Short mmCIF file of C-alpha atoms in Angstrom, two decimals:
data_model
loop_
_atom_site.label_atom_id
_atom_site.label_comp_id
_atom_site.label_asym_id
_atom_site.label_seq_id
_atom_site.Cartn_x
_atom_site.Cartn_y
_atom_site.Cartn_z
CA MET A 26 50.29 82.65 -76.92
CA THR A 27 53.33 80.79 -75.82
CA TRP A 28 54.71 77.80 -74.00
CA SER A 29 58.01 77.69 -72.19
CA ILE A 30 60.17 75.45 -70.05
CA LEU A 31 62.47 76.33 -67.16
CA ALA A 32 64.99 73.74 -66.01
CA ARG A 33 67.85 73.16 -63.60
CA ASP A 34 70.57 70.52 -63.75
CA PRO A 35 71.66 69.86 -60.15
CA ARG A 36 74.79 68.04 -61.35
CA THR A 37 76.25 70.93 -63.35
CA GLY A 38 74.49 73.92 -61.80
CA GLU A 39 73.16 74.93 -65.22
CA LEU A 40 69.86 76.77 -65.52
CA GLY A 41 67.94 76.95 -68.76
CA VAL A 42 64.86 78.46 -70.34
CA ALA A 43 63.34 77.83 -73.76
CA VAL A 44 60.19 79.15 -75.37
CA ALA A 45 58.23 78.81 -78.62
CA THR A 46 55.25 80.73 -79.98
CA ARG A 47 53.30 82.13 -82.91
CA PHE A 48 54.59 85.62 -82.12
CA PHE A 49 57.48 87.73 -83.37
CA ALA A 50 60.82 87.71 -81.48
CA VAL A 51 59.64 86.02 -78.30
CA GLY A 52 63.24 85.87 -77.08
CA ALA A 53 63.30 89.64 -76.73
CA ILE A 54 60.67 89.85 -73.99
CA CYS A 55 59.81 86.44 -72.50
CA PRO A 56 62.82 84.43 -71.21
CA ARG A 57 65.60 85.45 -68.84
CA VAL A 58 68.19 83.43 -66.96
CA GLU A 59 71.05 84.35 -64.67
CA GLY A 60 73.67 81.85 -63.60
CA ALA A 61 73.61 80.73 -59.95
CA LEU A 62 70.39 82.71 -59.48
CA GLY A 63 67.36 81.60 -61.48
CA ALA A 64 65.24 81.58 -64.62
CA VAL A 65 62.01 83.41 -65.42
CA ALA A 66 59.52 83.27 -68.28
CA THR A 67 56.77 85.87 -68.65
CA GLN A 68 54.07 85.27 -71.26
CA ALA A 69 50.38 85.51 -72.29
CA LEU A 70 49.62 89.27 -72.49
CA VAL A 71 53.24 89.65 -71.53
CA ASN A 72 54.60 92.01 -68.89
CA PRO A 73 58.29 92.33 -69.88
CA MET A 74 59.13 93.84 -66.48
CA PHE A 75 58.47 90.55 -64.71
CA ALA A 76 61.77 89.05 -65.86
CA PRO A 77 64.22 91.78 -64.79
CA ASP A 78 62.25 92.62 -61.66
CA GLY A 79 61.83 88.97 -60.75
CA LEU A 80 65.55 88.25 -61.09
CA ALA A 81 66.34 91.34 -59.02
CA ARG A 82 64.11 90.05 -56.22
CA LEU A 83 65.73 86.61 -56.37
CA ARG A 84 69.11 88.33 -56.19
CA ALA A 85 67.92 90.16 -53.07
CA GLY A 86 67.10 86.84 -51.42
CA ASP A 87 63.34 86.54 -51.94
CA ALA A 88 61.85 83.07 -52.40
CA PRO A 89 60.12 82.36 -55.74
CA ASP A 90 56.65 82.43 -54.15
CA ALA A 91 57.38 85.84 -52.64
CA VAL A 92 58.76 87.09 -55.96
CA ARG A 93 55.62 85.99 -57.80
CA ASP A 94 53.30 87.53 -55.22
CA ALA A 95 55.16 90.86 -55.25
CA LEU A 96 55.18 91.06 -59.06
CA LEU A 97 51.47 90.30 -59.30
CA ALA A 98 50.50 92.67 -56.50
CA ALA A 99 52.11 95.54 -58.40
CA ASP A 100 50.51 94.65 -61.76
CA ALA A 101 46.96 95.74 -62.57
CA GLY A 102 46.99 93.34 -65.53
CA ARG A 103 47.78 90.27 -63.42
CA ASP A 104 44.71 88.36 -64.64
CA HIS A 105 46.10 88.49 -68.19
CA ARG A 106 49.62 87.34 -67.31
CA GLN A 107 51.36 84.00 -67.13
CA LEU A 108 54.60 83.65 -65.23
CA HIS A 109 56.87 80.97 -63.86
CA ILE A 110 60.07 81.21 -61.87
CA LEU A 111 62.77 78.65 -61.06
CA ALA A 112 65.45 79.47 -58.50
CA ALA A 113 68.96 78.03 -58.55
CA ASP A 114 68.13 75.83 -55.56
CA GLY A 115 65.17 74.23 -57.37
CA ARG A 116 62.33 76.13 -55.72
CA MET A 117 59.71 77.39 -58.16
CA ALA A 118 56.50 79.38 -58.46
CA ARG A 119 53.88 79.76 -61.20
CA HIS A 120 50.90 81.95 -62.07
CA THR A 121 48.29 81.69 -64.81
CA GLY A 122 45.84 84.55 -64.80
CA THR A 123 42.11 83.95 -64.99
CA ALA A 124 41.89 85.92 -68.24
CA CYS A 125 44.59 83.92 -70.07
CA ILE A 126 43.32 82.28 -73.25
CA PRO A 127 42.72 78.49 -73.15
CA TRP A 128 44.24 76.08 -73.14
CA CYS A 129 46.39 77.57 -70.42
CA GLY A 130 48.18 76.14 -67.41
CA GLY A 131 51.31 74.29 -66.48
CA VAL A 132 52.99 71.19 -65.10
CA ALA A 133 56.12 70.68 -63.05
CA ALA A 134 58.46 68.06 -61.68
CA GLU A 135 61.67 68.26 -59.69
CA ASP A 136 63.93 70.91 -61.25
CA VAL A 137 61.64 71.62 -64.23
CA SER A 138 58.56 73.76 -64.89
CA VAL A 139 56.47 74.03 -68.07
CA ALA A 140 53.74 76.62 -68.66
CA GLY A 141 51.73 77.75 -71.65
CA ASN A 142 48.64 79.50 -72.93
CA MET A 143 46.65 79.57 -76.15
CA LEU A 144 47.79 75.98 -76.70
CA ALA A 145 46.21 73.07 -78.51
CA GLY A 146 45.60 71.41 -75.14
CA PRO A 147 47.20 70.18 -71.92
CA GLN A 148 49.03 67.50 -73.90
CA VAL A 149 51.45 70.21 -75.09
CA VAL A 150 52.92 70.96 -71.68
CA GLU A 151 52.72 67.29 -70.66
CA ALA A 152 54.69 66.17 -73.73
CA THR A 153 57.22 68.96 -73.19
CA LEU A 154 57.86 67.86 -69.63
CA GLU A 155 58.02 64.16 -70.52
CA ALA A 156 60.51 64.75 -73.34
CA TYR A 157 62.77 66.87 -71.15
CA ARG A 158 62.92 64.14 -68.53
CA ALA A 159 63.45 61.45 -71.18
CA HIS A 160 66.57 63.17 -72.58
CA ALA A 161 68.59 63.30 -69.37
CA ASP A 162 71.69 62.04 -71.19
CA GLN A 163 71.86 65.13 -73.40
CA PRO A 164 73.29 68.60 -72.69
CA MET A 165 70.87 71.14 -71.23
CA ALA A 166 70.38 73.07 -74.49
CA LEU A 167 69.53 69.96 -76.49
CA ARG A 168 67.19 68.70 -73.76
CA LEU A 169 65.29 71.98 -73.92
CA ILE A 170 65.03 71.89 -77.71
CA ALA A 171 63.86 68.27 -77.65
CA ALA A 172 61.25 69.20 -75.05
CA LEU A 173 59.81 72.00 -77.18
CA GLU A 174 59.86 69.78 -80.26
CA ALA A 175 57.76 67.24 -78.39
CA GLY A 176 55.35 69.97 -77.31
CA GLU A 177 55.05 71.17 -80.88
CA ALA A 178 54.39 67.63 -82.09
CA ALA A 179 51.58 67.46 -79.51
CA GLY A 180 49.93 70.56 -81.00
CA GLY A 181 51.97 73.49 -79.71
CA ASP A 182 50.61 77.02 -80.02
CA LYS A 183 47.20 76.50 -81.61
CA ARG A 184 47.81 79.42 -84.00
CA GLY A 185 51.00 77.98 -85.48
CA ARG A 186 54.68 78.87 -85.08
CA GLN A 187 56.92 81.87 -85.71
CA SER A 188 59.68 82.34 -83.13
CA ALA A 189 61.62 80.50 -80.44
CA ALA A 190 64.45 81.20 -78.04
CA LEU A 191 66.80 79.41 -75.69
CA GLN A 192 69.12 80.56 -72.91
CA VAL A 193 71.43 78.46 -70.72
CA ALA A 194 73.56 79.85 -67.88
CA SER A 195 75.85 78.35 -65.26
CA PHE A 196 77.64 80.74 -62.90
CA ASP A 197 77.74 84.14 -64.61
CA PRO A 198 75.10 86.87 -64.82
CA TYR A 199 75.01 86.48 -68.59
CA PRO A 200 74.16 83.24 -70.44
CA ASP A 201 76.61 80.61 -71.62
CA LEU A 202 74.38 80.30 -74.69
CA ASP A 203 71.64 82.63 -75.92
CA ILE A 204 70.08 81.83 -79.31
CA ARG A 205 66.91 83.03 -81.01
CA ALA A 206 64.84 82.52 -84.12
CA ASP A 207 62.81 85.72 -84.31
CA ASP A 208 60.76 85.08 -87.47
CA HIS A 209 61.13 81.66 -89.06
CA PRO A 210 58.85 79.06 -90.68
CA ASP A 211 60.39 76.36 -88.45
CA PRO A 212 61.87 78.15 -85.44
CA LEU A 213 62.76 75.03 -83.46
CA ALA A 214 64.71 73.60 -86.38
CA GLU A 215 66.47 76.94 -86.58
CA LEU A 216 67.38 76.72 -82.88
CA ARG A 217 68.93 73.31 -83.54
CA ARG A 218 70.91 74.75 -86.45
CA LEU A 219 72.14 77.69 -84.37
CA HIS A 220 73.10 75.34 -81.55
CA ALA A 221 75.20 73.31 -84.00
CA VAL A 222 76.86 76.47 -85.35
CA ALA A 223 77.72 77.53 -81.79
CA GLN A 224 79.63 74.28 -81.23
CA ALA A 225 82.13 75.15 -83.95
CA ARG A 226 83.71 78.10 -82.14
CA PHE A 227 81.45 80.07 -79.82
CA VAL A 228 81.09 77.54 -76.99
CA HIS A 229 84.87 77.20 -76.81
CA LEU A 230 85.44 80.96 -76.87
CA ARG A 231 82.80 81.41 -74.15
CA ARG A 232 85.02 79.58 -71.65
CA PHE A 233 87.60 82.36 -71.87
CA LEU A 234 85.28 85.33 -71.34
CA PRO A 235 85.27 87.21 -68.00
CA GLY A 236 82.96 85.91 -65.30
CA ARG A 237 81.95 86.43 -61.70
CA ASP A 238 85.19 85.10 -60.26
CA HIS A 239 87.81 85.57 -62.98
CA PRO A 240 88.97 88.28 -65.43
CA GLY A 241 88.92 86.01 -68.46
CA VAL A 242 91.73 85.19 -70.87
CA PHE A 243 92.77 87.84 -73.38
CA ASP A 244 95.80 86.21 -74.99
CA ARG A 245 94.46 85.49 -78.48
CA ALA A 246 97.12 82.85 -79.10
CA VAL A 247 95.96 80.88 -76.06
CA ILE A 248 92.32 81.22 -77.08
CA ASP A 249 92.92 80.24 -80.71
CA ALA A 250 95.04 77.23 -79.71
CA ALA A 251 92.36 75.99 -77.33
CA ILE A 252 89.61 76.40 -79.93
CA LEU A 253 91.71 74.58 -82.53
CA ALA A 254 92.38 71.73 -80.12
CA ALA A 255 88.70 71.47 -79.16
CA THR A 256 87.48 71.42 -82.76
CA ARG A 257 89.97 68.70 -83.75
CA LYS A 258 88.53 66.25 -81.22
#
């Protein structure tokens, strides 16, 4: 009952995932991304364990195909699941179970994968992929939102809309940006609004938080001065 997009920007190292559906709080159980590692989306009759377990296997060095096969082998409900995985090096794997509700399936191109089920038709994933590739001049988050908007305009989830989520990560195990609309009449418009709100302060503060290779900055005067300078540009 969902469609999602996983993407990688080879220039910046960013990884992103975005998802939209006629289902409550999809961001709580479907998308996961970890910087310098990969992105996963688990959907249809969702198995929420696919995301944490899939990322753990990527972290251990497994290839996406091996991750997918291991997750499905351990899941008695595999025929009802949909899953796609994108590793930080661009390799990917997908699965759409035989019991997923039509239209269901996916498309992919270099560094991007789109998958969905219970959709208005294949044009949804095709439009999502085309729009992502057409917005290469935009930041990752806005490319992902534009892609989902195109998919929605092509029919989207055939039951309607309720929630959406977006995560973008670069080099840390937690996202650079993680926004959600859990129950909204226009969840993609709400993602755009939240993205705009994040630009005012959050994205600047995020640069100073601890990461894999640094302890962060904890001098509030330095942080506030940098945010003020950034917002005056």
